Tab-separated table of C-alpha atoms in Angstrom:
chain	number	residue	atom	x	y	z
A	1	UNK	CA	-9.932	26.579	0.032
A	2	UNK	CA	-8.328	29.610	1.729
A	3	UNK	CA	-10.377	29.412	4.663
A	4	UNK	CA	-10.238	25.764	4.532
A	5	UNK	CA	-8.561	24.172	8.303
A	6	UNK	CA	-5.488	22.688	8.187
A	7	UNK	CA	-6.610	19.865	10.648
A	8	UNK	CA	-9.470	19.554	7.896
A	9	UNK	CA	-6.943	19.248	4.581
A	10	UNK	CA	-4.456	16.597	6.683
A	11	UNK	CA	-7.744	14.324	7.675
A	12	UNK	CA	-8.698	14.296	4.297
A	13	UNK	CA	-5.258	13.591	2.598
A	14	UNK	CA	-4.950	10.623	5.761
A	15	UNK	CA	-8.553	8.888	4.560
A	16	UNK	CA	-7.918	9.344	0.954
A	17	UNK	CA	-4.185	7.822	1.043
A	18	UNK	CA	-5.719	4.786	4.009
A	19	UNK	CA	-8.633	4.378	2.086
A	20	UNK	CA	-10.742	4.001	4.538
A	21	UNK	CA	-11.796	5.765	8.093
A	22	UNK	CA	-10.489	3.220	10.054
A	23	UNK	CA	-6.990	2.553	7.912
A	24	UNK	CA	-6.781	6.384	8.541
A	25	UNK	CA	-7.973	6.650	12.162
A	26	UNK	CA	-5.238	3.862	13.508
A	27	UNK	CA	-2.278	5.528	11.306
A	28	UNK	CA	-3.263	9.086	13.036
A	29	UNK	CA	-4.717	7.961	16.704
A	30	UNK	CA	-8.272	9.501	16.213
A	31	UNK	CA	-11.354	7.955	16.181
A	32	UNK	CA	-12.724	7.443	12.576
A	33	UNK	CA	-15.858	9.460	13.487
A	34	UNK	CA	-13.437	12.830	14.319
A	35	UNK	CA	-12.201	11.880	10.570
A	36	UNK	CA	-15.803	11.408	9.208
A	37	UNK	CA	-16.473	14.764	10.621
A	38	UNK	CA	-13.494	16.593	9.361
A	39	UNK	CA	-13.893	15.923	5.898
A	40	UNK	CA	-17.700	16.402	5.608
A	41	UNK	CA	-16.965	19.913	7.093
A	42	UNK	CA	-14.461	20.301	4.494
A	43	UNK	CA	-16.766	18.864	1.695
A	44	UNK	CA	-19.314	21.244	3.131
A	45	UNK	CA	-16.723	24.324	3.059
A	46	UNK	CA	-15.753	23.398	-0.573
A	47	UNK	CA	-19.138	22.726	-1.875
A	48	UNK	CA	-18.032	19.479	-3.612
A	49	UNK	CA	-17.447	15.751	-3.196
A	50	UNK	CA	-14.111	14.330	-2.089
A	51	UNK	CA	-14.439	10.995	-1.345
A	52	UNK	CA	-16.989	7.797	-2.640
A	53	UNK	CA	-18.354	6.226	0.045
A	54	UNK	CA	-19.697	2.804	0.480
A	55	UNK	CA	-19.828	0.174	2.426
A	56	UNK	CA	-16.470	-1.614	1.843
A	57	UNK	CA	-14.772	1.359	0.913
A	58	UNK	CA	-13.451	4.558	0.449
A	59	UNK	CA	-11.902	5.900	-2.750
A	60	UNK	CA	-11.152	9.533	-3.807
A	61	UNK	CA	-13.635	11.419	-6.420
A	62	UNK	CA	-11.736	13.029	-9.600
A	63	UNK	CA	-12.253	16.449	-7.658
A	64	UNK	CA	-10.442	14.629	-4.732
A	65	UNK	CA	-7.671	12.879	-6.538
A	66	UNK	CA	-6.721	16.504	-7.804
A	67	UNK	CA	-6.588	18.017	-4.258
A	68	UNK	CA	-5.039	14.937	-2.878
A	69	UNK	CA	-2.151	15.258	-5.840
A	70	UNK	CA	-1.823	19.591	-4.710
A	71	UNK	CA	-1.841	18.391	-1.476
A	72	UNK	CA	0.527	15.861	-0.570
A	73	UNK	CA	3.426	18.226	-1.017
A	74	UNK	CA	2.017	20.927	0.550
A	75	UNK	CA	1.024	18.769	3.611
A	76	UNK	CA	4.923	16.826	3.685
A	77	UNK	CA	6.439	20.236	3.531
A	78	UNK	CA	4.889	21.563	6.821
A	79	UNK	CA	5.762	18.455	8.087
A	80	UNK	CA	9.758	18.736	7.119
A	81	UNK	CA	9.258	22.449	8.807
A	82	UNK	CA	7.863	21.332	11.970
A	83	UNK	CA	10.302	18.458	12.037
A	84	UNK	CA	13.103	21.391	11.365
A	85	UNK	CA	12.507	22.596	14.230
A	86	UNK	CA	13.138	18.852	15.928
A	87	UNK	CA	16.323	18.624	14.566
A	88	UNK	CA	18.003	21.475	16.231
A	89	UNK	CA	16.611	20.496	19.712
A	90	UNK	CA	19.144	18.429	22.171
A	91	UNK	CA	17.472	15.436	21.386
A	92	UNK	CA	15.183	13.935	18.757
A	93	UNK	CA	11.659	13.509	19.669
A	94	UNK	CA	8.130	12.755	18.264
A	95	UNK	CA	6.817	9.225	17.745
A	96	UNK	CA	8.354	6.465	15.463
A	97	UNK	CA	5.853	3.820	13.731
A	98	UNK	CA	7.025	1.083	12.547
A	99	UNK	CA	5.131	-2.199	10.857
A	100	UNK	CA	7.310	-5.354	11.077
A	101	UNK	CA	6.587	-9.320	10.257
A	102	UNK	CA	6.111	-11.151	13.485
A	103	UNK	CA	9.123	-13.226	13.440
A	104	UNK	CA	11.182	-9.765	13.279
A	105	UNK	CA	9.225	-8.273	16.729
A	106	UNK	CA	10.498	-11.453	18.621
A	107	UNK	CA	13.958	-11.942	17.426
A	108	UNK	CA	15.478	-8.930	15.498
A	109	UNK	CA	14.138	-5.997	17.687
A	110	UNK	CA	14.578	-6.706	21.208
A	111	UNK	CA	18.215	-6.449	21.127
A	112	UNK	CA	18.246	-3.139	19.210
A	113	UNK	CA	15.139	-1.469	20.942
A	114	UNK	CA	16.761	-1.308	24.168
A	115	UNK	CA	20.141	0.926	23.064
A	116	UNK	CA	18.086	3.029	20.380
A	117	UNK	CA	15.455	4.055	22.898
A	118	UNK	CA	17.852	4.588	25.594
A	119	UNK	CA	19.961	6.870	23.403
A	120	UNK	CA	17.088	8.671	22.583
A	121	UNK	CA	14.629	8.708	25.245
A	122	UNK	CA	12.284	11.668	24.283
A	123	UNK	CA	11.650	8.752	21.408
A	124	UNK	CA	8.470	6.654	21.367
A	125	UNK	CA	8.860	3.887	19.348
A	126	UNK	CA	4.950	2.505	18.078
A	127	UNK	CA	5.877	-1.087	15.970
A	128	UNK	CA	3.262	-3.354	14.556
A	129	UNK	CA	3.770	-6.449	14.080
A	130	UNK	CA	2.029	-8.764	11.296
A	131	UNK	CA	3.036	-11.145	8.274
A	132	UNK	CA	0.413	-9.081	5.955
A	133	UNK	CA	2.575	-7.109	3.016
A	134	UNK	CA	1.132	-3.332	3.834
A	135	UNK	CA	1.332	-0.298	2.259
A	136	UNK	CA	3.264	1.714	4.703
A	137	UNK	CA	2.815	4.825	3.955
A	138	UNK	CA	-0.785	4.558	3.111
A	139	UNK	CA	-1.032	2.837	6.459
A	140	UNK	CA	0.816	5.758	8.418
A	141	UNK	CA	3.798	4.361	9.242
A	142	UNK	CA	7.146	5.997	8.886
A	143	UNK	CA	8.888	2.315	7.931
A	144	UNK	CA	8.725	-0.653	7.368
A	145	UNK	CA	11.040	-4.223	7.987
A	146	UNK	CA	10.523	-6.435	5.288
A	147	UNK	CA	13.078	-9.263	3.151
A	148	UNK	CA	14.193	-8.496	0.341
A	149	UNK	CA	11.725	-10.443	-1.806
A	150	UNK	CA	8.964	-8.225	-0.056
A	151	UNK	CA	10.590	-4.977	-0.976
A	152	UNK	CA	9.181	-2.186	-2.836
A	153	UNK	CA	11.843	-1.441	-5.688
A	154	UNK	CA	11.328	2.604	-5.167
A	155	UNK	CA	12.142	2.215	-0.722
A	156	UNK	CA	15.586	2.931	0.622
A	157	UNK	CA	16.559	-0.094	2.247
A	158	UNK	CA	18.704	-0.398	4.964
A	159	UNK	CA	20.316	-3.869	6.574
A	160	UNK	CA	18.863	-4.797	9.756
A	161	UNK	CA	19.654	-7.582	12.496
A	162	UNK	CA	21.377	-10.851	11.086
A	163	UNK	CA	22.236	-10.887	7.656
A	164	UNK	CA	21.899	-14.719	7.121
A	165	UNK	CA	19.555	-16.411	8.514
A	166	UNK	CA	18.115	-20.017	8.371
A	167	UNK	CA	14.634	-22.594	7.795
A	168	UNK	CA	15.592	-25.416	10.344
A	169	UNK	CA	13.599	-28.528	10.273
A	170	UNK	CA	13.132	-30.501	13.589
A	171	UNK	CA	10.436	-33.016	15.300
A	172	UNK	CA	10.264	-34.680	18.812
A	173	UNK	CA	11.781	-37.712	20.123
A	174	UNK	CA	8.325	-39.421	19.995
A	175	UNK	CA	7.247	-38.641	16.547
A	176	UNK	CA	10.867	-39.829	15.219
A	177	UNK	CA	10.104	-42.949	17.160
A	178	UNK	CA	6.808	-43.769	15.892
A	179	UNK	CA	7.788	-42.740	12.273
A	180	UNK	CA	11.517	-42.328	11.418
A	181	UNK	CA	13.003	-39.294	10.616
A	182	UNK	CA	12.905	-38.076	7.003
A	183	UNK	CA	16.330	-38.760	5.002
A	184	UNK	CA	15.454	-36.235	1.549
A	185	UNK	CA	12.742	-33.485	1.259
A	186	UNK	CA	11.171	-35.695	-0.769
A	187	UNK	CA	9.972	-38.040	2.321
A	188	UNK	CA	8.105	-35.526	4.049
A	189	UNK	CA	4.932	-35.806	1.726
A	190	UNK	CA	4.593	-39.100	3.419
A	191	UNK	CA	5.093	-37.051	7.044
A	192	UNK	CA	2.757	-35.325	8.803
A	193	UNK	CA	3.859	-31.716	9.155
A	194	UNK	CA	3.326	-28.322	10.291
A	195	UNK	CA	2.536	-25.200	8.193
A	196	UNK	CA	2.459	-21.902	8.542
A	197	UNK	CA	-0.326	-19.404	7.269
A	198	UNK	CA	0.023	-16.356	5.646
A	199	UNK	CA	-2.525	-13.423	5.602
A	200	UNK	CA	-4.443	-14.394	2.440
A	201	UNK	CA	-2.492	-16.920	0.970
A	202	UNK	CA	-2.370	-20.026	1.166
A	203	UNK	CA	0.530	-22.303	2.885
A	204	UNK	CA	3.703	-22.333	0.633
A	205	UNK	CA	5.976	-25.390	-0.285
A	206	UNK	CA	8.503	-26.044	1.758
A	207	UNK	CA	11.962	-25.242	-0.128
A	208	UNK	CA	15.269	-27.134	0.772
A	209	UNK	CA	18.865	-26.744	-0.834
A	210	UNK	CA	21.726	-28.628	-0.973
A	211	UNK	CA	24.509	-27.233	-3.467
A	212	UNK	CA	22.842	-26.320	-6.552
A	213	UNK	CA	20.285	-28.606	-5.968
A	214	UNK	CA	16.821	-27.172	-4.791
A	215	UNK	CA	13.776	-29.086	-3.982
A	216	UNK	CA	10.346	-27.939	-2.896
A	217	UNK	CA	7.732	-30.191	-1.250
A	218	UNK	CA	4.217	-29.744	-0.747
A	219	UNK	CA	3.466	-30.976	2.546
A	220	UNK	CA	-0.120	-32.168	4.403
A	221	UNK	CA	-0.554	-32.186	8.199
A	222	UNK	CA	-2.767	-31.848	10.889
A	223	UNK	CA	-1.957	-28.686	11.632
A	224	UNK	CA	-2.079	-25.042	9.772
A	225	UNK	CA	-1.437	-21.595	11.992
A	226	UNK	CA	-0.552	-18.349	11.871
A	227	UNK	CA	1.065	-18.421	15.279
A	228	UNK	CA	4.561	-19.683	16.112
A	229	UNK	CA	4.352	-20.272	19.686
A	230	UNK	CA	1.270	-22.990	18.545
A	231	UNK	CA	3.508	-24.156	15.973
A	232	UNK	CA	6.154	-25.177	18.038
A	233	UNK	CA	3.485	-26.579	21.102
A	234	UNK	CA	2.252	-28.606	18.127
A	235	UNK	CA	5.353	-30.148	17.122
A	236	UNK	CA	6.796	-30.683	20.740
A	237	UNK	CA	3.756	-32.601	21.408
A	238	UNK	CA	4.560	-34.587	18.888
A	239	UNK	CA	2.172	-33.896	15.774
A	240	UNK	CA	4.230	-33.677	12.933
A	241	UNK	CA	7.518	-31.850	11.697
A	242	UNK	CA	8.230	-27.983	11.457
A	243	UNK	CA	10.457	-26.231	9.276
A	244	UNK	CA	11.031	-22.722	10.560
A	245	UNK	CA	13.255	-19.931	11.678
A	246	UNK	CA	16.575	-21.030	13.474
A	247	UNK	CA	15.849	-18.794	16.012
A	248	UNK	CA	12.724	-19.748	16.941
A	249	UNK	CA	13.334	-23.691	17.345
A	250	UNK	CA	16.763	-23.285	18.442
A	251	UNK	CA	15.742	-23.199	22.550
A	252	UNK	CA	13.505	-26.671	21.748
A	253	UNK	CA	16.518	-28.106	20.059
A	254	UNK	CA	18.680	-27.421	22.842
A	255	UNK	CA	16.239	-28.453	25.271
A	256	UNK	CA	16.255	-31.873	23.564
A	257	UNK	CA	12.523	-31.180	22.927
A	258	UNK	CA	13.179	-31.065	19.098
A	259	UNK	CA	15.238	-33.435	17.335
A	260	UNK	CA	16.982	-31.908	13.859
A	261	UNK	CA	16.074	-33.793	10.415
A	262	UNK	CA	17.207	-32.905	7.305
A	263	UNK	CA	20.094	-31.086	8.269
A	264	UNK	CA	22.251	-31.176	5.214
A	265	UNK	CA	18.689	-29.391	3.285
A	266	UNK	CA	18.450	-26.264	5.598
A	267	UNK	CA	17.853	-23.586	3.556
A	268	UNK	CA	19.854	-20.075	4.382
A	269	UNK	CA	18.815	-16.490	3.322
A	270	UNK	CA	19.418	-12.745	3.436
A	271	UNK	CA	18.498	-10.809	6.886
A	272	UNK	CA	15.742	-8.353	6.674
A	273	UNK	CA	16.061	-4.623	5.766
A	274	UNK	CA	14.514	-1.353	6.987
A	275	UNK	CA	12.585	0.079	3.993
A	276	UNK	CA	11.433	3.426	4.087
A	277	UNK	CA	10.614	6.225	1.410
A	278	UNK	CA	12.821	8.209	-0.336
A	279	UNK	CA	11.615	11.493	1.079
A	280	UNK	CA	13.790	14.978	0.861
A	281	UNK	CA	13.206	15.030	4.503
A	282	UNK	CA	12.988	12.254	7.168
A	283	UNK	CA	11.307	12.534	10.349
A	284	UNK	CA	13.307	13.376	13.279
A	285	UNK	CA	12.525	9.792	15.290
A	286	UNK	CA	12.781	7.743	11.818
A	287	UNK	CA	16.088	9.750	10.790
A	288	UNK	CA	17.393	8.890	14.447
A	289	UNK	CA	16.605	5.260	14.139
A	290	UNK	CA	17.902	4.578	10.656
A	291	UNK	CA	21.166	5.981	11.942
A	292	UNK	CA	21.275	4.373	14.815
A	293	UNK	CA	20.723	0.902	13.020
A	294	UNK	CA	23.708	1.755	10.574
A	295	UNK	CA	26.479	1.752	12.715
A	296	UNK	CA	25.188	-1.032	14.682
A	297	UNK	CA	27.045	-4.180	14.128
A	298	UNK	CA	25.128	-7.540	13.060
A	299	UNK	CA	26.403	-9.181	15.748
A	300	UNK	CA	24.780	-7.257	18.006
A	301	UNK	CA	21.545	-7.187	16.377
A	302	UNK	CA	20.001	-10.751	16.240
């Protein structure tokens, strides 16, 4: 394995932790053929299998599980060199990747993206956004923002944006008309309401406190979506009831386009952390941001 190209080893160690070419080609921006390519020459060069392949997936041989295990540290410590060498320069640079629920991209990033990438502008900051739980590291990102019932219990975890937030429930003018507004949780299974859908899962109850009490409701409606902005559209136009972020019906209940139900029921919880790995050495751009986001007030964050 002397001989063996870096460029070669890291490909490998990228498929075999992605499980998959194409896992492994978005974490590393190169096409899953250049991938394909480096570890069959390295397979070739070795004279043994690395990786089952089939169809649906890609999974590590024994031979490659024990290279994989050598390899890993090997492969972070050239990577805390190289970044060594970023941390004496003026300013931080590289790329940052980051893999964030949905709701976070629209409401708890944009006010913080603005100030950490003008502080550090030799910073690119790379954030996907999606409600599926990922493996971030398998994935190839450097962090992840999750809440805390999502969070892996060995990830550093770091506060981020608002640390309360709220469910609100609200309607339109014309559904409360033709209906009447719900006066418990309990109501709503005779309401037609709004869900949400999660990546592989299916809709949740709704859960509402008051005091100690808690109630959850398993609601029906015409409408089940993954996307907010139809959510909202949906219950504007007067198809049912929503119960969602604060932030995200807040404009429509100013606007008078919602109408609040349920109010004494809204249901608060924690803000959302930035979870990352306990690693000896943290990237330059990731080291940069989780800094950045530690000094920076709540109030100015969401």
């Amino acid at each position: 394995m002397a001989d063996a190209p870096l460029d070669d080893l890291h490909a490998f160690a990228a498929v075999a932790r992605a499980r998959g070419f194409r896992g492994a080609a978005v974490a590393e921006g190169v096409s899953a053929s250049a991938l394909s390519e480096a570890v069959r020459r390295l397979e070739t060069r070795l004279g043994v299998r690395l990786l089952n392949r089939t169809t649906r997936s890609v999974a590590p041989t024994e031979a490659g599980l024990r290279l994989l295990e050598r390899l890993t540290p090997a492969l972070d410590e050239i990577a805390a060199a190289l970044d060594g060498i970023n941390s004496v320069r003026a300013r931080p640079s590289g790329t940052l990747r980051l893999n964030v629920p949905v709701i976070v991209s629209r409401f708890v990033l944009p006010p913080i993206v603005g100030g950490f990438l003008s502080a550090y502008p030799d910073i690119t900051l790379d954030v996907m956004a999606e409600d599926s739980f990922v493996d971030i590291l398998a994935a190839g990102f450097d962090a992840g923002v999750r809440y805390d019932e999502r969070l892996e219990l060995d990830m550093i975890a770091v506060p981020i944006g608002p640390r309360t937030q709220r469910y609100v429930a609200a309607a339109s003018p014309a559904y409360l008309a033709a209906h009447g507004p719900p006066n418990h949780p309990g109501d709503l299974v005779g309401h037609a309401c709004i869900r949400h859908r999660f990546p592989g899962r299916a809709s949740p109850a709704w859960e509402f406190e008051r005091g100690d009490e808690i109630v959850r409701v398993s609601v029906q409606g015409p409408l089940v979506a993954s996307t907010l902005d139809l959510q909202i559209a949906a219950a504007v136009a007067g198809l049912g009831i929503l119960y969602s972020f604060e932030d995200a019906l807040a404009p429509e209940i100013a606007a008078g386009r919602l109408v609040p139900v349920l109010e004494d029921w809204w249901q608060s919880f924690s803000g959302p952390y930035l979870y990352y790995a306990g690693r000896r050495y943290l990237p330059a751009p990731l080291r940069a941001f989780v800094d950045y986001v530690r000094v920076l007030p709540a109030s100015a964050a969401g």
